[in-house]
Amino acid sequence: MGTNKNIEHNEDEQGLPVKQNSFSAPSDYFDTLPVEIMDKIHSSAKQKKAFSILNPSFAVTSLALLSGMIALLIFLKTNASSSEIMLSENDIEHVVQNPESYNIDEDAIIEKYLSSTIELTEDNPVISDDDIKNFLEESSDINNIINEY
Amino acid sequence: MAFICVKEPLQAPVPEELSDKELLNSFRNPDTRSYAFNLLIRKYQKRVYWHTRRLVISHDDANDVTQDAFIKVWKHLEGFKEEAQLFTWIYRIATNEALSFLRKKKYKFLIPFVNVENELTRHLIDDNFFSGDEIQLKLQKAILRLPEKQRIVFNMKYFDELKYEEMSSVLGTSVGALKASYHHAVKKIEKYLKEN
């Protein structure tokens, strides 16, 4: 491999110098070149695999991340809207102006309501448990109680 | 990189090797794909390297171009339809890589094409891996003054000793046009050598 080869000239090449390869390469160049090329091919294939959108693990991770973000957005939005219902500006103002209205005593509510609907007689001087039970069974619309209160 | 140089013959003898058909069959088998491609590189690396070296002149540039060319061969070999010979197909890829390298160089440094040739000539003179005598240096300078297409045709015919039919397959040009191109190139080189 170490010698240059002179080649016959054809007619066209009469005026040209003797044909020879005047270039040279480092001594071990052609021994290492295939290894270098194969290394490049394999490393670029690995890189491509790692960052490919079609790579299943990449796709699953992306999907999980996306789902998480959507869930977080929905949660934040729901929280924001429910807090609006619970504490609007009017509510806050009302509570500040009438603090006593919000000291709700369940027993007082029931007693007040029943006393206005169940007549107390001599035979029935106190409200019995049955009265309360009957009342709750007959008219258990709690909204009425709250609105009335 | 060591500066111990090895001169290569124009057509390096290739050691015992598989035929293109065998290489392609091995390449298409996933288990032997890398091994087959390694053999393919070993079979064609010298022809590709010397071909690109004569076009881009510097060893480092030829090394880059050769590696890029083989990486492209790897990517597209699966779809190679065997309508052409494997080596003319590889030659075509290597030639295109070398030309696009030279064009990139031209745009990168914003230098006119004529000056790219001057730049290559300067590389030739400074190159530690150029070992030709004065007449060989003059020949290379004359080749670098040729238009791009004529330069490729001249190198392929004169140094690589391809047949016109093979060159036609590589360059996609008719045999008649290639013969004319080569004839003009030789005349221009002879004229340059006489005048300088």
Tab-separated table of C-alpha atoms in Angstrom, chain B:
chain	number	residue	atom	x	y	z
B	1	MET	CA	-2.546	13.780	14.960
B	2	ALA	CA	0.879	12.288	14.069
B	3	PHE	CA	2.648	13.628	11.017
B	4	ILE	CA	3.811	10.253	9.827
B	5	CYS	CA	2.377	10.080	6.356
B	6	VAL	CA	1.399	7.129	4.294
B	7	LYS	CA	1.116	7.610	0.583
B	8	GLU	CA	-1.705	5.750	-1.019
B	9	PRO	CA	-1.757	4.228	-4.471
B	10	LEU	CA	-4.441	5.598	-6.773
B	11	GLN	CA	-6.476	2.438	-6.532
B	12	ALA	CA	-5.752	0.816	-3.208
B	13	PRO	CA	-5.896	-2.980	-3.335
B	14	VAL	CA	-8.802	-4.155	-1.229
B	15	PRO	CA	-8.289	-7.122	1.080
B	16	GLU	CA	-10.526	-10.156	0.952
B	17	GLU	CA	-13.998	-8.755	1.148
B	18	LEU	CA	-17.684	-9.435	0.669
B	19	SER	CA	-19.436	-8.544	-2.561
B	20	ASP	CA	-21.819	-5.585	-2.577
B	21	LYS	CA	-24.736	-8.005	-2.728
B	22	GLU	CA	-23.529	-9.881	0.352
B	23	LEU	CA	-22.896	-6.636	2.194
B	24	LEU	CA	-26.386	-5.378	1.413
B	25	ASN	CA	-27.983	-8.645	2.538
B	26	SER	CA	-26.050	-8.527	5.801
B	27	PHE	CA	-26.948	-4.883	6.280
B	28	ARG	CA	-30.648	-5.654	5.919
B	29	ASN	CA	-30.418	-8.209	8.715
B	30	PRO	CA	-30.742	-6.267	12.025
B	31	ASP	CA	-28.381	-8.702	13.778
B	32	THR	CA	-25.501	-8.099	11.354
B	33	ARG	CA	-26.319	-4.534	10.322
B	34	SER	CA	-23.465	-2.759	12.149
B	35	TYR	CA	-20.937	-5.427	11.242
B	36	ALA	CA	-21.885	-5.250	7.570
B	37	PHE	CA	-21.644	-1.479	7.543
B	38	ASN	CA	-18.249	-1.612	9.172
B	39	LEU	CA	-17.100	-3.872	6.325
B	40	LEU	CA	-18.665	-1.538	3.786
B	41	ILE	CA	-16.696	1.404	5.214
B	42	ARG	CA	-13.492	-0.635	5.099
B	43	LYS	CA	-14.203	-1.548	1.489
B	44	TYR	CA	-14.861	1.976	0.209
B	45	GLN	CA	-13.231	4.363	2.678
B	46	LYS	CA	-10.058	4.927	0.656
B	47	ARG	CA	-11.810	5.638	-2.615
B	48	VAL	CA	-14.215	8.012	-0.899
B	49	TYR	CA	-11.497	9.731	1.106
B	50	TRP	CA	-9.112	10.331	-1.826
B	51	HIS	CA	-11.977	11.497	-4.011
B	52	THR	CA	-13.146	14.054	-1.448
B	53	ARG	CA	-9.565	14.952	-0.535
B	54	ARG	CA	-8.856	16.058	-4.117
B	55	LEU	CA	-11.961	18.232	-4.018
B	56	VAL	CA	-11.571	19.877	-0.595
B	57	ILE	CA	-7.732	19.585	-0.436
B	58	SER	CA	-7.171	19.696	3.345
B	59	HIS	CA	-6.987	16.410	5.270
B	60	ASP	CA	-9.179	17.661	8.126
B	61	ASP	CA	-11.903	18.807	5.748
B	62	ALA	CA	-11.712	15.566	3.763
B	63	ASN	CA	-11.997	13.623	7.003
B	64	ASP	CA	-15.172	15.531	7.961
B	65	VAL	CA	-16.682	15.127	4.508
B	66	THR	CA	-15.862	11.402	4.375
B	67	GLN	CA	-17.433	10.782	7.774
B	68	ASP	CA	-20.551	12.768	6.894
B	69	ALA	CA	-20.840	10.923	3.596
B	70	PHE	CA	-20.735	7.506	5.278
B	71	ILE	CA	-23.250	8.606	7.918
B	72	LYS	CA	-25.574	9.591	5.072
B	73	VAL	CA	-24.956	6.240	3.398
B	74	TRP	CA	-25.937	4.521	6.667
B	75	LYS	CA	-29.181	6.517	6.859
B	76	HIS	CA	-30.240	5.826	3.295
B	77	LEU	CA	-28.790	2.405	2.545
B	78	GLU	CA	-32.011	0.697	3.661
B	79	GLY	CA	-33.804	2.355	0.744
B	80	PHE	CA	-31.044	1.702	-1.828
B	81	LYS	CA	-32.805	0.047	-4.748
B	82	GLU	CA	-29.768	-1.474	-6.447
B	83	GLU	CA	-30.636	0.216	-9.727
B	84	ALA	CA	-27.105	1.641	-9.695
B	85	GLN	CA	-23.879	0.049	-8.513
B	86	LEU	CA	-23.350	0.524	-4.805
B	87	PHE	CA	-20.018	2.278	-5.241
B	88	THR	CA	-21.321	4.808	-7.804
B	89	TRP	CA	-24.176	5.573	-5.390
B	90	ILE	CA	-21.668	6.125	-2.550
B	91	TYR	CA	-19.505	8.240	-4.864
B	92	ARG	CA	-22.507	10.372	-5.681
B	93	ILE	CA	-23.217	10.990	-1.982
B	94	ALA	CA	-19.553	11.786	-1.295
B	95	THR	CA	-19.353	14.184	-4.256
B	96	ASN	CA	-22.480	16.024	-3.118
B	97	GLU	CA	-21.140	16.233	0.432
B	98	ALA	CA	-17.853	17.687	-0.807
B	99	LEU	CA	-19.581	20.246	-3.014
B	100	SER	CA	-21.991	21.348	-0.320
B	101	PHE	CA	-19.034	21.619	2.074
B	102	LEU	CA	-17.259	23.967	-0.343
B	103	ARG	CA	-20.430	26.023	-0.832
B	104	LYS	CA	-20.947	26.313	2.913
B	105	LYS	CA	-17.370	27.448	3.252
B	106	LYS	CA	-17.963	30.098	0.610
B	107	TYR	CA	-21.062	31.457	2.395
B	108	LYS	CA	-19.596	31.110	5.872
B	109	PHE	CA	-16.605	33.299	5.128
B	110	LEU	CA	-18.442	35.457	2.577
B	111	ILE	CA	-15.738	34.949	0.008
B	112	PRO	CA	-16.322	34.906	-3.751
B	113	PHE	CA	-15.993	31.533	-5.441
B	114	VAL	CA	-12.747	32.510	-7.208
B	115	ASN	CA	-11.215	33.182	-3.817
B	116	VAL	CA	-12.347	29.795	-2.541
B	117	GLU	CA	-10.035	28.330	-5.183
B	118	ASN	CA	-7.237	30.611	-3.973
B	119	GLU	CA	-7.967	29.495	-0.431
B	120	LEU	CA	-7.722	25.846	-1.477
B	121	THR	CA	-4.440	26.558	-3.267
B	122	ARG	CA	-3.083	28.144	-0.106
B	123	HIS	CA	-4.128	25.027	1.848
B	124	LEU	CA	-2.321	22.926	-0.722
B	125	ILE	CA	0.946	24.794	-0.230
B	126	ASP	CA	0.691	24.767	3.571
B	127	ASP	CA	-0.586	21.200	3.835
B	128	ASN	CA	1.675	18.864	5.756
B	129	PHE	CA	-0.026	15.965	4.016
B	130	PHE	CA	0.849	17.126	0.509
B	131	SER	CA	4.060	15.491	-0.590
B	132	GLY	CA	4.135	16.070	-4.337
B	133	ASP	CA	7.047	17.686	-6.155
B	134	GLU	CA	6.934	21.038	-7.910
B	135	ILE	CA	5.283	19.709	-11.057
B	136	GLN	CA	2.613	17.919	-9.037
B	137	LEU	CA	1.932	21.072	-7.068
B	138	LYS	CA	1.584	22.963	-10.339
B	139	LEU	CA	-0.811	20.307	-11.639
B	140	GLN	CA	-2.995	20.644	-8.540
B	141	LYS	CA	-3.000	24.429	-8.876
B	142	ALA	CA	-4.097	24.069	-12.486
B	143	ILE	CA	-6.906	21.696	-11.456
B	144	LEU	CA	-8.096	24.151	-8.815
B	145	ARG	CA	-8.456	26.826	-11.499
B	146	LEU	CA	-10.959	24.719	-13.419
B	147	PRO	CA	-14.710	25.330	-13.141
B	148	GLU	CA	-16.310	23.136	-10.467
B	149	LYS	CA	-17.892	20.567	-12.796
B	150	GLN	CA	-14.760	20.204	-14.943
B	151	ARG	CA	-12.681	19.757	-11.810
B	152	ILE	CA	-14.849	16.908	-10.617
B	153	VAL	CA	-14.879	15.267	-14.039
B	154	PHE	CA	-11.118	15.593	-14.384
B	155	ASN	CA	-10.436	14.120	-10.944
B	156	MET	CA	-12.820	11.226	-11.458
B	157	LYS	CA	-11.400	10.333	-14.850
B	158	TYR	CA	-7.731	11.086	-14.335
B	159	PHE	CA	-7.108	10.045	-10.725
B	160	ASP	CA	-10.027	7.799	-9.796
B	161	GLU	CA	-10.027	6.183	-13.249
B	162	LEU	CA	-13.752	5.794	-13.470
B	163	LYS	CA	-15.326	4.867	-16.783
B	164	TYR	CA	-17.466	7.512	-18.457
B	165	GLU	CA	-20.541	5.324	-17.886
B	166	GLU	CA	-19.808	5.196	-14.153
B	167	MET	CA	-19.198	8.927	-14.045
B	168	SER	CA	-22.473	9.424	-15.857
B	169	SER	CA	-24.234	7.424	-13.153
B	170	VAL	CA	-22.544	9.442	-10.381
B	171	LEU	CA	-23.029	12.893	-11.872
B	172	GLY	CA	-26.241	12.377	-13.830
B	173	THR	CA	-24.621	13.800	-16.972
B	174	SER	CA	-24.490	12.218	-20.427
B	175	VAL	CA	-21.340	10.392	-21.510
B	176	GLY	CA	-20.906	12.799	-24.447
B	177	ALA	CA	-21.014	15.829	-22.180
B	178	LEU	CA	-18.530	14.218	-19.796
B	179	LYS	CA	-16.088	13.456	-22.624
B	180	ALA	CA	-16.290	17.054	-23.814
B	181	SER	CA	-15.874	18.343	-20.280
B	182	TYR	CA	-12.807	16.172	-19.688
B	183	HIS	CA	-11.266	17.197	-23.004
B	184	HIS	CA	-11.658	20.899	-22.165
B	185	ALA	CA	-10.237	20.348	-18.693
B	186	VAL	CA	-7.134	18.610	-20.037
B	187	LYS	CA	-6.520	21.371	-22.577
B	188	LYS	CA	-6.812	24.067	-19.919
B	189	ILE	CA	-4.422	22.250	-17.599
B	190	GLU	CA	-1.862	21.709	-20.353
B	191	LYS	CA	-2.053	25.385	-21.238
B	192	TYR	CA	-1.550	26.399	-17.605
B	193	LEU	CA	1.434	24.083	-17.242
B	194	LYS	CA	3.069	25.473	-20.371
B	195	GLU	CA	2.548	29.076	-19.343
B	196	ASN	CA	3.705	28.656	-15.759
